[in-house]
mmCIF file of C-alpha atoms in Angstrom:
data_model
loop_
_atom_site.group_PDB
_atom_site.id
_atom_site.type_symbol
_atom_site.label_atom_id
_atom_site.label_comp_id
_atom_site.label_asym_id
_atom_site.label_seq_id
_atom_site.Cartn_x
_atom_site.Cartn_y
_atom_site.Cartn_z
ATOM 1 C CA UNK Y 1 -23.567 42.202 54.920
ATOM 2 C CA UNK Y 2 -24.493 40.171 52.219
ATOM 3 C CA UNK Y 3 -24.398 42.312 49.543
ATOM 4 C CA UNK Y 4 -20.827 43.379 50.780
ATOM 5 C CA UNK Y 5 -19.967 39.135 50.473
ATOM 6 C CA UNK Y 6 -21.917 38.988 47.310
ATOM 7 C CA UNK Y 7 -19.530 41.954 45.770
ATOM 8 C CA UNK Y 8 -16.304 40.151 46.859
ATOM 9 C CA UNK Y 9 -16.519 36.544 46.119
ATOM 10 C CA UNK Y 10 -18.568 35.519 49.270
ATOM 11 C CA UNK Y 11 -21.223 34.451 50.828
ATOM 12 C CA UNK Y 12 -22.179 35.285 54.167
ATOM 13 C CA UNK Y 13 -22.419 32.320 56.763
ATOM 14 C CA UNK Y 14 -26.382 32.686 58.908
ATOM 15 C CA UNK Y 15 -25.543 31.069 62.115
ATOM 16 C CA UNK Y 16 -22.256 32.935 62.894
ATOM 17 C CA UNK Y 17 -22.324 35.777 60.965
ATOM 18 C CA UNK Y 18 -19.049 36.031 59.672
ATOM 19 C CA UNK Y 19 -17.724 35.464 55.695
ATOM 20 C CA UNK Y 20 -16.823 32.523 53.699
ATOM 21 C CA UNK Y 21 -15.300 32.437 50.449
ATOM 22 C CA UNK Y 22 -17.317 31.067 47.687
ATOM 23 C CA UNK Y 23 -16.732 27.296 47.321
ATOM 24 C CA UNK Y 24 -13.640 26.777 45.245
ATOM 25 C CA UNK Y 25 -12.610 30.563 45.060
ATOM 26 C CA UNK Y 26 -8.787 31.510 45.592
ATOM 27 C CA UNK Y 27 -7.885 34.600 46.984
ATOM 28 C CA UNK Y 28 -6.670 37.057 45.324
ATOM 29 C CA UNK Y 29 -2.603 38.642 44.921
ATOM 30 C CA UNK Y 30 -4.533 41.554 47.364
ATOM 31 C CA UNK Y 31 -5.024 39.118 50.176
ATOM 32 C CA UNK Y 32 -1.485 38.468 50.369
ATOM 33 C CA UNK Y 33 -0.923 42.405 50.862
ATOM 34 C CA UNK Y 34 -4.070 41.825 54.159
ATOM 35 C CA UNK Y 35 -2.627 38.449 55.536
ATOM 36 C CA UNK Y 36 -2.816 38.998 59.327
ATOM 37 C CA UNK Y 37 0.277 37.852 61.347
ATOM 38 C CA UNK Y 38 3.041 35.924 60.653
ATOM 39 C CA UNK Y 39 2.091 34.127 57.448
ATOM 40 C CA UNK Y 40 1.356 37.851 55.848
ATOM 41 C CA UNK Y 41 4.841 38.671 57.300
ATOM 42 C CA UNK Y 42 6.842 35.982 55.268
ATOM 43 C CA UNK Y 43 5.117 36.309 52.179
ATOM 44 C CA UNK Y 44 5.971 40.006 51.879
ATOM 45 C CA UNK Y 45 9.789 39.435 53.463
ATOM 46 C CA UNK Y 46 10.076 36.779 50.907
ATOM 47 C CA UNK Y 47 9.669 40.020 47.937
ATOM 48 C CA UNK Y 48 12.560 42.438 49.394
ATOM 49 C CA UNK Y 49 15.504 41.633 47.761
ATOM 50 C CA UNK Y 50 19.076 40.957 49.483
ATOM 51 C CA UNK Y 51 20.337 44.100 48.091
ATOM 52 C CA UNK Y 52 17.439 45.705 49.881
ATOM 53 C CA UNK Y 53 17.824 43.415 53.261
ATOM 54 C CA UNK Y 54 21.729 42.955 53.627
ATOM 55 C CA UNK Y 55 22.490 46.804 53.983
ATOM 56 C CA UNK Y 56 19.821 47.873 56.241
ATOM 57 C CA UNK Y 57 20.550 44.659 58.619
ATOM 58 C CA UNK Y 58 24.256 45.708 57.968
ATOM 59 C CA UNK Y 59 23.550 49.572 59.020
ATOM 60 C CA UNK Y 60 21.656 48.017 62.396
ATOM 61 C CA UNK Y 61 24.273 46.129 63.608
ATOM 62 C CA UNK Y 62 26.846 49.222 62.610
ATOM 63 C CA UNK Y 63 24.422 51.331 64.478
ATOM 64 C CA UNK Y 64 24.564 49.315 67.545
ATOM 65 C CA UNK Y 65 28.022 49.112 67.445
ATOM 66 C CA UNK Y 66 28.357 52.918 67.432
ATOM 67 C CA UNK Y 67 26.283 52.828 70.514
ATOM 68 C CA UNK Y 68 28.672 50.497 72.137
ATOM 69 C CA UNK Y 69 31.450 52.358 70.824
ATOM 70 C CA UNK Y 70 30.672 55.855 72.362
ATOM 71 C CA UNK Y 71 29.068 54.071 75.560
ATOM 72 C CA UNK Y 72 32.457 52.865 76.239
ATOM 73 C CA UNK Y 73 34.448 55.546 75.485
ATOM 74 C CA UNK Y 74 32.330 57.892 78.098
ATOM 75 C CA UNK Y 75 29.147 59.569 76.288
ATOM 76 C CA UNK Y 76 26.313 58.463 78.342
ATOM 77 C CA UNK Y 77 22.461 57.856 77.414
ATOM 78 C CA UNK Y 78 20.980 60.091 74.394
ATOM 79 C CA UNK Y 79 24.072 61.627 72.298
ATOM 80 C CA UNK Y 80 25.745 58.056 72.359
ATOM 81 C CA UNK Y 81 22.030 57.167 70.847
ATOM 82 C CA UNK Y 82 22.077 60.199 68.322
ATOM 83 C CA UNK Y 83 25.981 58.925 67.453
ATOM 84 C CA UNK Y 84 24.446 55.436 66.789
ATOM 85 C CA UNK Y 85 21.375 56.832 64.679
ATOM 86 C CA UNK Y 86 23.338 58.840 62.629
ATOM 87 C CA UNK Y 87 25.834 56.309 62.026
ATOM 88 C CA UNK Y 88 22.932 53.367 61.126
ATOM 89 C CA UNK Y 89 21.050 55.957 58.624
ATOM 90 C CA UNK Y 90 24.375 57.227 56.477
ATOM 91 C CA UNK Y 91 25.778 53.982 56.372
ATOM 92 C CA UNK Y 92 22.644 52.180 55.405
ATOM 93 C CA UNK Y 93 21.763 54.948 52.936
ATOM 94 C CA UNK Y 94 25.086 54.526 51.271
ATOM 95 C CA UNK Y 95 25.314 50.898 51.305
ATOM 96 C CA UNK Y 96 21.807 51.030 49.897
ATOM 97 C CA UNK Y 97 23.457 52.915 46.771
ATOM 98 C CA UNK Y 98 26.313 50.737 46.535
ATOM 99 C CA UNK Y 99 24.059 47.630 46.748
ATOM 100 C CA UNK Y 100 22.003 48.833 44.024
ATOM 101 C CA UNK Y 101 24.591 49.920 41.326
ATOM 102 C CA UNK Y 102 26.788 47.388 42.319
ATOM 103 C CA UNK Y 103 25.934 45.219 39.331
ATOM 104 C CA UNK Y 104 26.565 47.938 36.726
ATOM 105 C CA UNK Y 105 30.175 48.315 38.401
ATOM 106 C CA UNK Y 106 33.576 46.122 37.219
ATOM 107 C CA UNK Y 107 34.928 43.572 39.402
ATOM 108 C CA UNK Y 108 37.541 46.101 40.926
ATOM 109 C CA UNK Y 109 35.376 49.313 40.898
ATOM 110 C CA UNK Y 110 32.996 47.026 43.456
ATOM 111 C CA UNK Y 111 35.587 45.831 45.968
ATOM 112 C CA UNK Y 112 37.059 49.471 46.213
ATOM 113 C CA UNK Y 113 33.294 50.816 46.352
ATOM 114 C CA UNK Y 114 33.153 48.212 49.626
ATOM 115 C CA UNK Y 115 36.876 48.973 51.193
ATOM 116 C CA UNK Y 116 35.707 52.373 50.630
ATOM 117 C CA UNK Y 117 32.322 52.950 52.545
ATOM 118 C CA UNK Y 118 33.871 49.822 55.107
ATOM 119 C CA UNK Y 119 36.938 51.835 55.515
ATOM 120 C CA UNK Y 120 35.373 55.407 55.871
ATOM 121 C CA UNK Y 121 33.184 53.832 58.430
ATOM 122 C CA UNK Y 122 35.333 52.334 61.001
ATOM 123 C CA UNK Y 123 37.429 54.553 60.539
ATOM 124 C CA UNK Y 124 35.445 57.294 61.852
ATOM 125 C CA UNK Y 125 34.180 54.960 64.741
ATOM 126 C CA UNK Y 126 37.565 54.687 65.920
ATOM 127 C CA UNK Y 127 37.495 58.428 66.254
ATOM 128 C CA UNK Y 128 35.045 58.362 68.537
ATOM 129 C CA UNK Y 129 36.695 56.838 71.181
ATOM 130 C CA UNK Y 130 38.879 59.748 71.266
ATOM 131 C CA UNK Y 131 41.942 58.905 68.992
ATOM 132 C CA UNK Y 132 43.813 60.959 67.054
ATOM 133 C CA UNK Y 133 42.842 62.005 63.504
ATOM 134 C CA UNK Y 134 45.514 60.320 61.528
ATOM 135 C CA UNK Y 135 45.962 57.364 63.759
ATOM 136 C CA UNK Y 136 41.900 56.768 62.751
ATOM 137 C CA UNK Y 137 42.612 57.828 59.175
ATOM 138 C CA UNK Y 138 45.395 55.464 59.358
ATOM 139 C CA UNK Y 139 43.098 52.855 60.530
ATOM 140 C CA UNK Y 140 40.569 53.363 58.587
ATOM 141 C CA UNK Y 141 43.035 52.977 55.265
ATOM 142 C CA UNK Y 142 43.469 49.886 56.623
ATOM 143 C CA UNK Y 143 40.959 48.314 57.421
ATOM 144 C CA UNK Y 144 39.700 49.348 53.952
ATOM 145 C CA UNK Y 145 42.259 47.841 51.969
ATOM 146 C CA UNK Y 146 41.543 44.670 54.328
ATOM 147 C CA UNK Y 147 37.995 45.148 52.765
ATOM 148 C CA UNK Y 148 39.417 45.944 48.760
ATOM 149 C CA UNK Y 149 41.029 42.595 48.999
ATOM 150 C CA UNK Y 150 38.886 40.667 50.682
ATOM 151 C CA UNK Y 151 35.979 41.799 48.594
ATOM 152 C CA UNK Y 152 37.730 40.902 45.277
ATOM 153 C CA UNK Y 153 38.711 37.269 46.523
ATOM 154 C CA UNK Y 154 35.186 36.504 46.899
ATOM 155 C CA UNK Y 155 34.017 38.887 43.818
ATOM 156 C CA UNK Y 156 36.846 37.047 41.551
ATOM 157 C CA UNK Y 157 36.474 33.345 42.708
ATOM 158 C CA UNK Y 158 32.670 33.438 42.784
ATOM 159 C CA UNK Y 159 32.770 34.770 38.740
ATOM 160 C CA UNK Y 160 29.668 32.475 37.928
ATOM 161 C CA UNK Y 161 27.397 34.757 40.595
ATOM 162 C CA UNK Y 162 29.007 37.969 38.637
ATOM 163 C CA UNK Y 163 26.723 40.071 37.318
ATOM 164 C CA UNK Y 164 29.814 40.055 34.192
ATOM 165 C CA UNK Y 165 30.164 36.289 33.961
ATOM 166 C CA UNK Y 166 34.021 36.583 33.553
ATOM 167 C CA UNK Y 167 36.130 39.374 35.569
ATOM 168 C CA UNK Y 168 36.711 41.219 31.900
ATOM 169 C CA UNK Y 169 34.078 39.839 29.351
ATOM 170 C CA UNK Y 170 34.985 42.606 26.380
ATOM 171 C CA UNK Y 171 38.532 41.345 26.709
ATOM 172 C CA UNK Y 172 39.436 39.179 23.467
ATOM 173 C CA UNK Y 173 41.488 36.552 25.153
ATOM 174 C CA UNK Y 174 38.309 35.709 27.483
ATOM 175 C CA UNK Y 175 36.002 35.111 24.096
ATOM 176 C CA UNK Y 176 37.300 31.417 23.684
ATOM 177 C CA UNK Y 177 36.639 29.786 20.768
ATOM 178 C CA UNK Y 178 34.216 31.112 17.616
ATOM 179 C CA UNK Y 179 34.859 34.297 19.144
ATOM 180 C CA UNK Y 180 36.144 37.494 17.477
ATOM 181 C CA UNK Y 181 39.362 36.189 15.424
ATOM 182 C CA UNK Y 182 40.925 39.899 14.374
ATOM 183 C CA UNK Y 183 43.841 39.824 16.860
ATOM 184 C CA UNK Y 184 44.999 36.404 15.814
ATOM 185 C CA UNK Y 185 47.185 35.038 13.229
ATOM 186 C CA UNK Y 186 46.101 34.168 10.051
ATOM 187 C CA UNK Y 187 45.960 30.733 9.138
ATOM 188 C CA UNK Y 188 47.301 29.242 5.854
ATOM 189 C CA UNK Y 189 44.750 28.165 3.364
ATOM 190 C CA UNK Y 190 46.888 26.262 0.830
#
């Protein structure tokens, strides 16, 4: 045992026989990856992104409502559970894959990308309950374009947490002064 503490920093305590770090060592980034409990918990939560977090919390909560959903409507025990599975793992998958190229998209392109998959989605849970195909396309539409324009209020009025800073940055009236002068006037010189 002490030539296993010897190789990692330590030094091996007689009376008790357990391990102590040397005196004035720090552990390692490796012994936040081994931190038993709680505290190893939070430090590796506080890594995963909210692009990561939001969709798959999103997904469970759309996955429990699917349950709830088909439980109500009459399917009983394991397929309302399948229904609910399904429904968690497409939705999270896809709003994994909106959440991640969501900052490469336009201000627009993102909102409809949400009304879209938020559309599609209740649209088809409304389904479930037994209604008819174009009254749940119907509602799915929308509750989509609820989504679209819900999505770009916050998108537009939050501009400064854009990944684009401004809704159109190439656009030349958004360049403000010093900026590219070949659509304006030209000024007298004499």
């Amino acid at each position: 045992m002490d030539q296993h503490a010897q190789r990692h920093g330590a030094r091996a305590a007689r009376s008790h026989g357990t391990v102590e770090p040397e005196h004035g060592a720090t552990a390692g980034p490796r012994a936040l990856e081994r931190a038993p409990g709680r505290a190893g918990m939070k430090e590796r939560a506080k890594h995963i992104p909210a692009t990561v977090t939001l969709p798959i919390i999103t997904a469970l909560a759309f996955g429990c409502f699917i349950i709830f959903r088909t439980h109500t409507a009459g399917i009983k025990g394991g397929p309302a559970m399948l229904y609910g599975l399904a429904g968690a793992v497409v939705s999270g998958a896809l709003g994994l894959v909106v959440a991640h190229f969501q900052s490469t998209l336009i201000t627009e392109t993102r909102a409809a990308a949400y009304g879209v998959l938020f559309g599609c989605s209740l649209g088809w849970v409304y389904s479930l309950g037994g209604e008819a195909i174009l009254k749940s396309c119907a509602f799915g539409f929308t509750m989509g374009a609820v989504m679209f324009v819900a999505a770009l209020y916050v998108f537009r009025t939050h501009r400064t947490r854009e990944p684009h800073g401004l809704h159109r940055p190439h656009h030349p009236h958004h360049r403000g002064i010093g900026g590219d002068r070949s659509h304006r006037l030209p000024v007298a010189t004499h």
